[in-house]
CSV table of C-alpha atoms in Angstrom, one decimal:
chain,number,residue,atom,x,y,z
A,924,MET,CA,-31.5,-0.9,-0.5
A,925,LEU,CA,-28.3,-3.8,-1.3
A,926,GLY,CA,-27.0,-6.4,0.9
A,927,ASN,CA,-23.3,-6.9,0.6
A,928,ALA,CA,-20.7,-9.5,2.2
A,929,ALA,CA,-17.1,-9.8,0.8
A,930,VAL,CA,-14.1,-11.0,1.9
A,931,ARG,CA,-10.3,-9.9,0.1
A,932,PHE,CA,-7.3,-11.7,0.1
A,933,ALA,CA,-4.3,-9.2,-0.1
A,934,ASN,CA,-1.3,-11.7,0.0
A,935,LEU,CA,-2.1,-14.6,-2.8
A,936,SER,CA,0.9,-16.7,-1.6
A,937,GLN,CA,-0.7,-17.7,1.7
A,938,ILE,CA,-4.1,-17.2,1.5
A,939,ASP,CA,-4.9,-17.7,5.1
A,940,SER,CA,-6.7,-16.5,7.7
A,941,ASP,CA,-3.2,-13.6,8.4
A,942,ALA,CA,-3.6,-13.2,4.9
A,943,ALA,CA,-7.1,-12.1,4.1
A,944,THR,CA,-9.3,-9.4,5.6
A,945,SER,CA,-11.9,-10.6,8.5
A,946,GLY,CA,-15.4,-11.5,6.4
A,947,THR,CA,-17.6,-8.1,6.1
A,948,GLY,CA,-21.2,-7.4,5.1
A,949,SER,CA,-22.7,-3.7,4.9
A,950,ALA,CA,-25.9,-2.6,3.9
A,951,GLY,CA,-27.2,0.3,1.8
A,952,ILE,CA,-28.7,2.1,-0.5
A,953,GLU,CA,-28.1,2.8,-4.6
A,954,PHE,CA,-29.1,5.7,-6.8
A,955,GLU,CA,-29.3,4.9,-10.3
A,956,THR,CA,-30.6,7.0,-13.8
A,957,LYS,CA,-29.2,6.3,-17.1
A,958,ARG,CA,-25.7,7.8,-17.1
A,959,LEU,CA,-25.5,7.8,-13.2
A,960,VAL,CA,-24.9,5.4,-10.0
A,961,VAL,CA,-24.5,6.5,-6.5
A,962,ARG,CA,-24.4,4.4,-3.9
A,963,VAL,CA,-23.9,4.1,0.0
A,964,MET,CA,-23.0,1.6,2.2
A,965,TYR,CA,-22.0,0.9,6.1
A,966,VAL,CA,-20.3,-1.9,7.0
A,967,THR,CA,-21.8,-3.9,10.0
A,968,GLY,CA,-20.2,-5.6,12.6
A,969,SER,CA,-18.3,-5.0,16.1
A,970,ALA,CA,-15.1,-2.4,16.1
A,971,ARG,CA,-12.0,-4.3,14.2
A,972,GLU,CA,-8.7,-4.8,16.0
A,973,ILE,CA,-5.5,-5.6,14.4
A,974,ASN,CA,-3.1,-7.4,16.8
A,975,ALA,CA,0.5,-7.4,15.8
A,976,SER,CA,4.6,-6.3,16.3
A,977,GLU,CA,5.5,-2.7,15.5
A,978,GLY,CA,6.7,-3.2,11.4
A,979,ASP,CA,4.6,-6.0,10.8
A,980,ALA,CA,2.9,-6.5,7.8
A,981,GLY,CA,-0.9,-6.6,9.1
A,982,PHE,CA,-0.8,-3.1,10.1
A,983,GLY,CA,-0.4,-2.2,6.2
A,984,ARG,CA,-2.5,-4.7,4.9
A,985,SER,CA,-5.4,-3.0,7.2
A,986,ILE,CA,-4.7,0.1,5.5
A,987,LEU,CA,-4.7,-0.7,2.2
A,988,ILE,CA,-7.5,-2.2,1.2
A,989,PRO,CA,-10.7,0.0,2.2
A,990,ASN,CA,-13.7,-0.8,3.5
A,991,THR,CA,-13.2,-3.8,5.3
A,992,ALA,CA,-14.0,-2.3,9.1
A,993,PRO,CA,-16.6,-2.3,10.9
A,994,ASN,CA,-19.0,0.1,11.7
A,995,SER,CA,-17.2,1.5,8.2
A,996,PHE,CA,-18.7,4.4,6.0
A,997,TRP,CA,-18.7,3.9,2.1
A,998,PHE,CA,-19.6,6.5,-0.8
A,999,ASP,CA,-19.1,5.8,-4.5
A,1000,ALA,CA,-20.3,7.2,-7.6
A,1001,ARG,CA,-19.6,6.1,-10.8
A,1002,THR,CA,-21.1,7.6,-14.5
A,1003,ASN,CA,-21.5,6.9,-18.0
A,1004,ILE,CA,-20.5,9.5,-20.2
A,1005,TRP,CA,-19.9,7.6,-23.4
A,1006,ARG,CA,-20.5,3.7,-23.9
A,1007,GLY,CA,-19.9,2.2,-20.6
A,1008,LEU,CA,-17.0,5.0,-19.7
A,1009,GLY,CA,-17.1,7.7,-18.0
A,1010,PRO,CA,-15.0,8.5,-14.3
A,1011,ARG,CA,-15.2,7.3,-10.7
A,1012,ALA,CA,-15.0,8.3,-7.0
A,1013,TYR,CA,-15.0,6.4,-3.6
A,1014,PHE,CA,-14.5,7.5,-0.2
A,1015,ASN,CA,-14.0,5.4,2.8
A,1016,ALA,CA,-14.4,6.4,6.3
A,1017,SER,CA,-13.3,4.2,8.9
A,1018,GLY,CA,-11.7,3.0,12.7
A,1019,SER,CA,-10.0,0.6,14.5
A,1020,THR,CA,-8.0,-0.7,17.4
A,1021,TRP,CA,-4.1,-1.5,16.9
A,1022,LYS,CA,-2.5,-3.3,19.3
A,1023,SER,CA,1.5,-3.1,19.3
A,1024,SER,CA,5.1,-4.4,20.5
A,1025,ASP,CA,8.4,-4.1,20.2
A,1026,PRO,CA,9.2,-7.4,18.5
A,1027,GLU,CA,13.2,-6.4,19.2
A,1028,ALA,CA,12.2,-5.9,23.2
A,1029,ALA,CA,13.4,-8.1,25.9
A,1030,VAL,CA,10.2,-10.6,27.6
A,1031,GLY,CA,8.6,-9.2,30.6
A,1032,THR,CA,10.0,-5.6,29.6
A,1033,PRO,CA,7.4,-3.1,29.1
A,1034,GLU,CA,8.1,-2.7,25.4
A,1035,ALA,CA,7.2,-6.4,24.8
A,1036,LEU,CA,3.8,-5.5,26.4
A,1037,PRO,CA,1.1,-4.2,23.2
A,1038,ARG,CA,0.4,-0.8,23.2
A,1039,GLN,CA,-3.8,-0.7,22.0
A,1040,PHE,CA,-4.8,3.2,20.6
A,1041,ASP,CA,-7.5,4.0,18.2
A,1042,VAL,CA,-7.0,4.7,14.9
A,1043,THR,CA,-9.4,6.3,12.2
A,1044,GLN,CA,-8.4,5.5,8.8
A,1045,ILE,CA,-9.6,7.5,5.5
A,1046,SER,CA,-9.1,5.7,2.0
A,1047,PHE,CA,-10.2,8.0,-1.4
A,1048,GLY,CA,-10.1,7.2,-5.0
A,1049,ALA,CA,-10.5,8.4,-8.7
A,1050,SER,CA,-10.5,6.9,-12.0
A,1051,LEU,CA,-11.4,6.3,-15.2
A,1052,SER,CA,-14.3,3.6,-15.3
A,1053,TYR,CA,-15.9,1.4,-18.3
A,1054,MET,CA,-18.0,-1.0,-17.6
A,1055,LEU,CA,-19.1,-3.4,-20.3
A,1056,ASP,CA,-22.2,-5.4,-20.3
A,1057,LEU,CA,-21.3,-9.1,-21.2
A,1058,SER,CA,-25.3,-10.2,-21.0
A,1059,ARG,CA,-26.9,-7.8,-23.5
A,1060,ALA,CA,-24.1,-7.8,-26.2
A,1061,ALA,CA,-24.2,-11.7,-26.0
A,1062,GLY,CA,-28.2,-11.3,-26.0
A,1063,ILE,CA,-29.1,-13.2,-22.7
A,1064,ASN,CA,-31.9,-11.6,-21.3
A,1065,ASP,CA,-32.9,-13.4,-17.8
A,1066,GLN,CA,-28.9,-13.1,-16.8
A,1067,SER,CA,-26.8,-9.7,-15.9
A,1068,ILE,CA,-23.2,-9.9,-16.6
A,1069,HIS,CA,-21.0,-7.4,-16.4
A,1070,LEU,CA,-17.5,-6.5,-16.9
A,1071,ILE,CA,-16.0,-3.6,-14.9
A,1072,PHE,CA,-12.5,-1.9,-15.2
A,1073,ASP,CA,-10.9,1.1,-12.7
A,1074,ALA,CA,-7.5,2.9,-13.3
A,1075,GLY,CA,-6.8,5.8,-11.7
A,1076,TYR,CA,-5.4,7.5,-7.9
A,1077,GLY,CA,-5.6,6.3,-4.4
A,1078,LEU,CA,-4.6,7.9,-1.4
A,1079,ARG,CA,-5.3,6.1,2.3
A,1080,ARG,CA,-4.5,8.0,5.6
A,1081,VAL,CA,-4.6,6.6,9.2
A,1082,ASP,CA,-4.5,8.9,12.0
A,1083,ALA,CA,-4.3,8.4,16.1
A,1084,ASP,CA,-4.2,10.9,18.8
A,1085,ASP,CA,0.1,10.3,19.3
A,1086,ALA,CA,1.8,10.1,15.8
A,1087,THR,CA,4.8,8.0,17.4
A,1088,LEU,CA,2.4,5.0,18.3
A,1089,ILE,CA,1.5,4.8,14.2
A,1090,ALA,CA,4.7,5.6,13.4
A,1091,GLY,CA,5.9,2.6,16.4
A,1092,ALA,CA,3.7,0.5,14.3
A,1093,LEU,CA,4.1,0.9,10.5
A,1094,GLY,CA,7.7,1.7,10.6
A,1095,SER,CA,7.4,4.9,9.2
A,1096,ASN,CA,7.3,8.2,10.0
A,1097,ASN,CA,4.8,9.1,7.2
A,1098,GLN,CA,0.8,8.9,7.9
A,1099,THR,CA,-0.6,9.6,4.5
A,1100,PHE,CA,0.5,7.3,1.0
A,1101,HIS,CA,-1.1,7.4,-2.4
A,1102,GLY,CA,-0.5,5.7,-5.7
A,1103,PHE,CA,-1.5,4.3,-8.6
A,1104,GLU,CA,-5.2,2.0,-8.2
A,1105,ALA,CA,-6.1,-0.2,-11.1
A,1106,SER,CA,-8.8,-3.2,-11.2
A,1107,VAL,CA,-11.5,-5.0,-13.2
A,1108,MET,CA,-14.5,-6.6,-11.8
A,1109,MET,CA,-16.7,-9.6,-13.3
A,1110,ARG,CA,-20.8,-9.3,-12.0
A,1111,VAL,CA,-22.4,-12.5,-12.9
A,1112,ASN,CA,-26.2,-11.6,-11.3
A,1113,ALA,CA,-25.4,-11.8,-7.2
A,1114,LEU,CA,-21.5,-12.9,-7.5
A,1115,ARG,CA,-19.2,-10.5,-7.3
A,1116,VAL,CA,-15.3,-11.0,-8.2
A,1117,SER,CA,-12.3,-8.4,-8.5
A,1118,ALA,CA,-8.5,-8.4,-8.9
A,1119,GLY,CA,-6.7,-5.3,-8.5
A,1120,VAL,CA,-3.3,-4.3,-8.4
A,1121,PRO,CA,-3.0,-1.3,-6.0
A,1122,ILE,CA,0.8,0.4,-5.8
A,1123,PHE,CA,1.6,2.6,-3.0
A,1124,GLY,CA,4.3,4.9,-2.5
A,1125,GLY,CA,6.5,4.6,1.4
A,1126,ASP,CA,7.8,1.7,3.0
A,1127,VAL,CA,5.7,-0.1,4.5
A,1128,ALA,CA,4.5,-3.4,4.9
A,1129,GLY,CA,2.0,-5.1,3.8
A,1130,LEU,CA,0.9,-1.7,2.3
A,1131,SER,CA,4.0,0.1,-0.1
A,1132,GLY,CA,5.2,-1.6,-3.3
A,1133,PRO,CA,2.8,-2.9,-6.5
A,1134,LYS,CA,-0.1,-5.7,-4.2
A,1135,PHE,CA,-2.5,-8.4,-6.0
A,1136,VAL,CA,-5.9,-7.9,-3.6
A,1137,LEU,CA,-8.6,-10.0,-4.9
A,1138,THR,CA,-12.1,-10.1,-3.1
A,1139,LEU,CA,-15.0,-12.7,-3.4
A,1140,GLY,CA,-18.8,-11.2,-2.4
A,1141,VAL,CA,-21.6,-11.6,-3.4
A,1142,GLU,CA,-24.4,-8.9,-3.2
A,1143,GLY,CA,-29.0,-8.5,-3.7
A,1144,SER,CA,-31.6,-6.2,-3.8
A,1145,PHE,CA,-33.2,-6.6,-0.1
A,1146,TYR,CA,-36.4,-3.9,-1.8
A,1147,ASP,CA,-36.5,-1.9,-5.1
A,1148,ILE,CA,-38.1,1.4,-5.5
A,1149,VAL,CA,-38.5,1.9,-9.3
A,1150,SER,CA,-40.1,5.4,-10.3
A,1151,PRO,CA,-42.9,4.4,-12.8
A,1152,SER,CA,-42.1,7.8,-15.0
A,1153,ARG,CA,-38.9,6.3,-16.2
A,1154,ASP,CA,-37.5,3.7,-18.4
A,1155,ARG,CA,-36.0,0.5,-15.8
A,1156,GLN,CA,-32.9,0.5,-18.3
A,1157,ALA,CA,-30.8,3.0,-16.5
A,1158,PHE,CA,-27.1,3.0,-16.3
A,1159,VAL,CA,-26.6,0.8,-19.9
A,1160,PRO,CA,-23.3,0.6,-21.2
A,1161,GLY,CA,-22.9,1.5,-24.9
A,1162,ASP,CA,-25.6,3.9,-25.0
A,1163,ASP,CA,-24.5,7.4,-26.1
């Protein structure tokens, strides 16, 4: 069983509470063999609210980075086919409450009042992954140091009962966005530091075009179950 806590920044030119997602905490399980690592995580916490004017980057930014909303489900599978190289895929489903208002509306008019509605967000990604075990390469037995590279395809979709509300909030009639994702992660024992560049199509502030995302987090194991019938040296990059 695993525990994870992280905070992500999607706008490094202005690192503040508006540029960062809320800090998230999650718990889940991980299954590991020599060739496969599968993890299922659940982000805990109260429902997330996104409050911004129509067309603001806050709505798009909340779609950009998966697995940041409380009560969110995350599935991730990574394989080692040859010397740390193999395919990887992830899936995330979450829900949020959006509150939007028309920035051009006159004060006191109905359009200037926040409109609240619930949205469902789906994130999917498939990529080629490479994991390098730096501690093993350096002959360090008492530390766990890995460098992980991912590059591939990403998809985001957002739905609500009334599609016109989403169109107003995002400033776009599109509800599905897809494009290229690339990232590199350094894992040093419990510490996780990653940098990514997602490039999604469309014309949505905070989501479309090249973005730089920085993630800082820690992860630890609550409880380990190890089968006595197999070697614990599972999923070792560098093995054929």
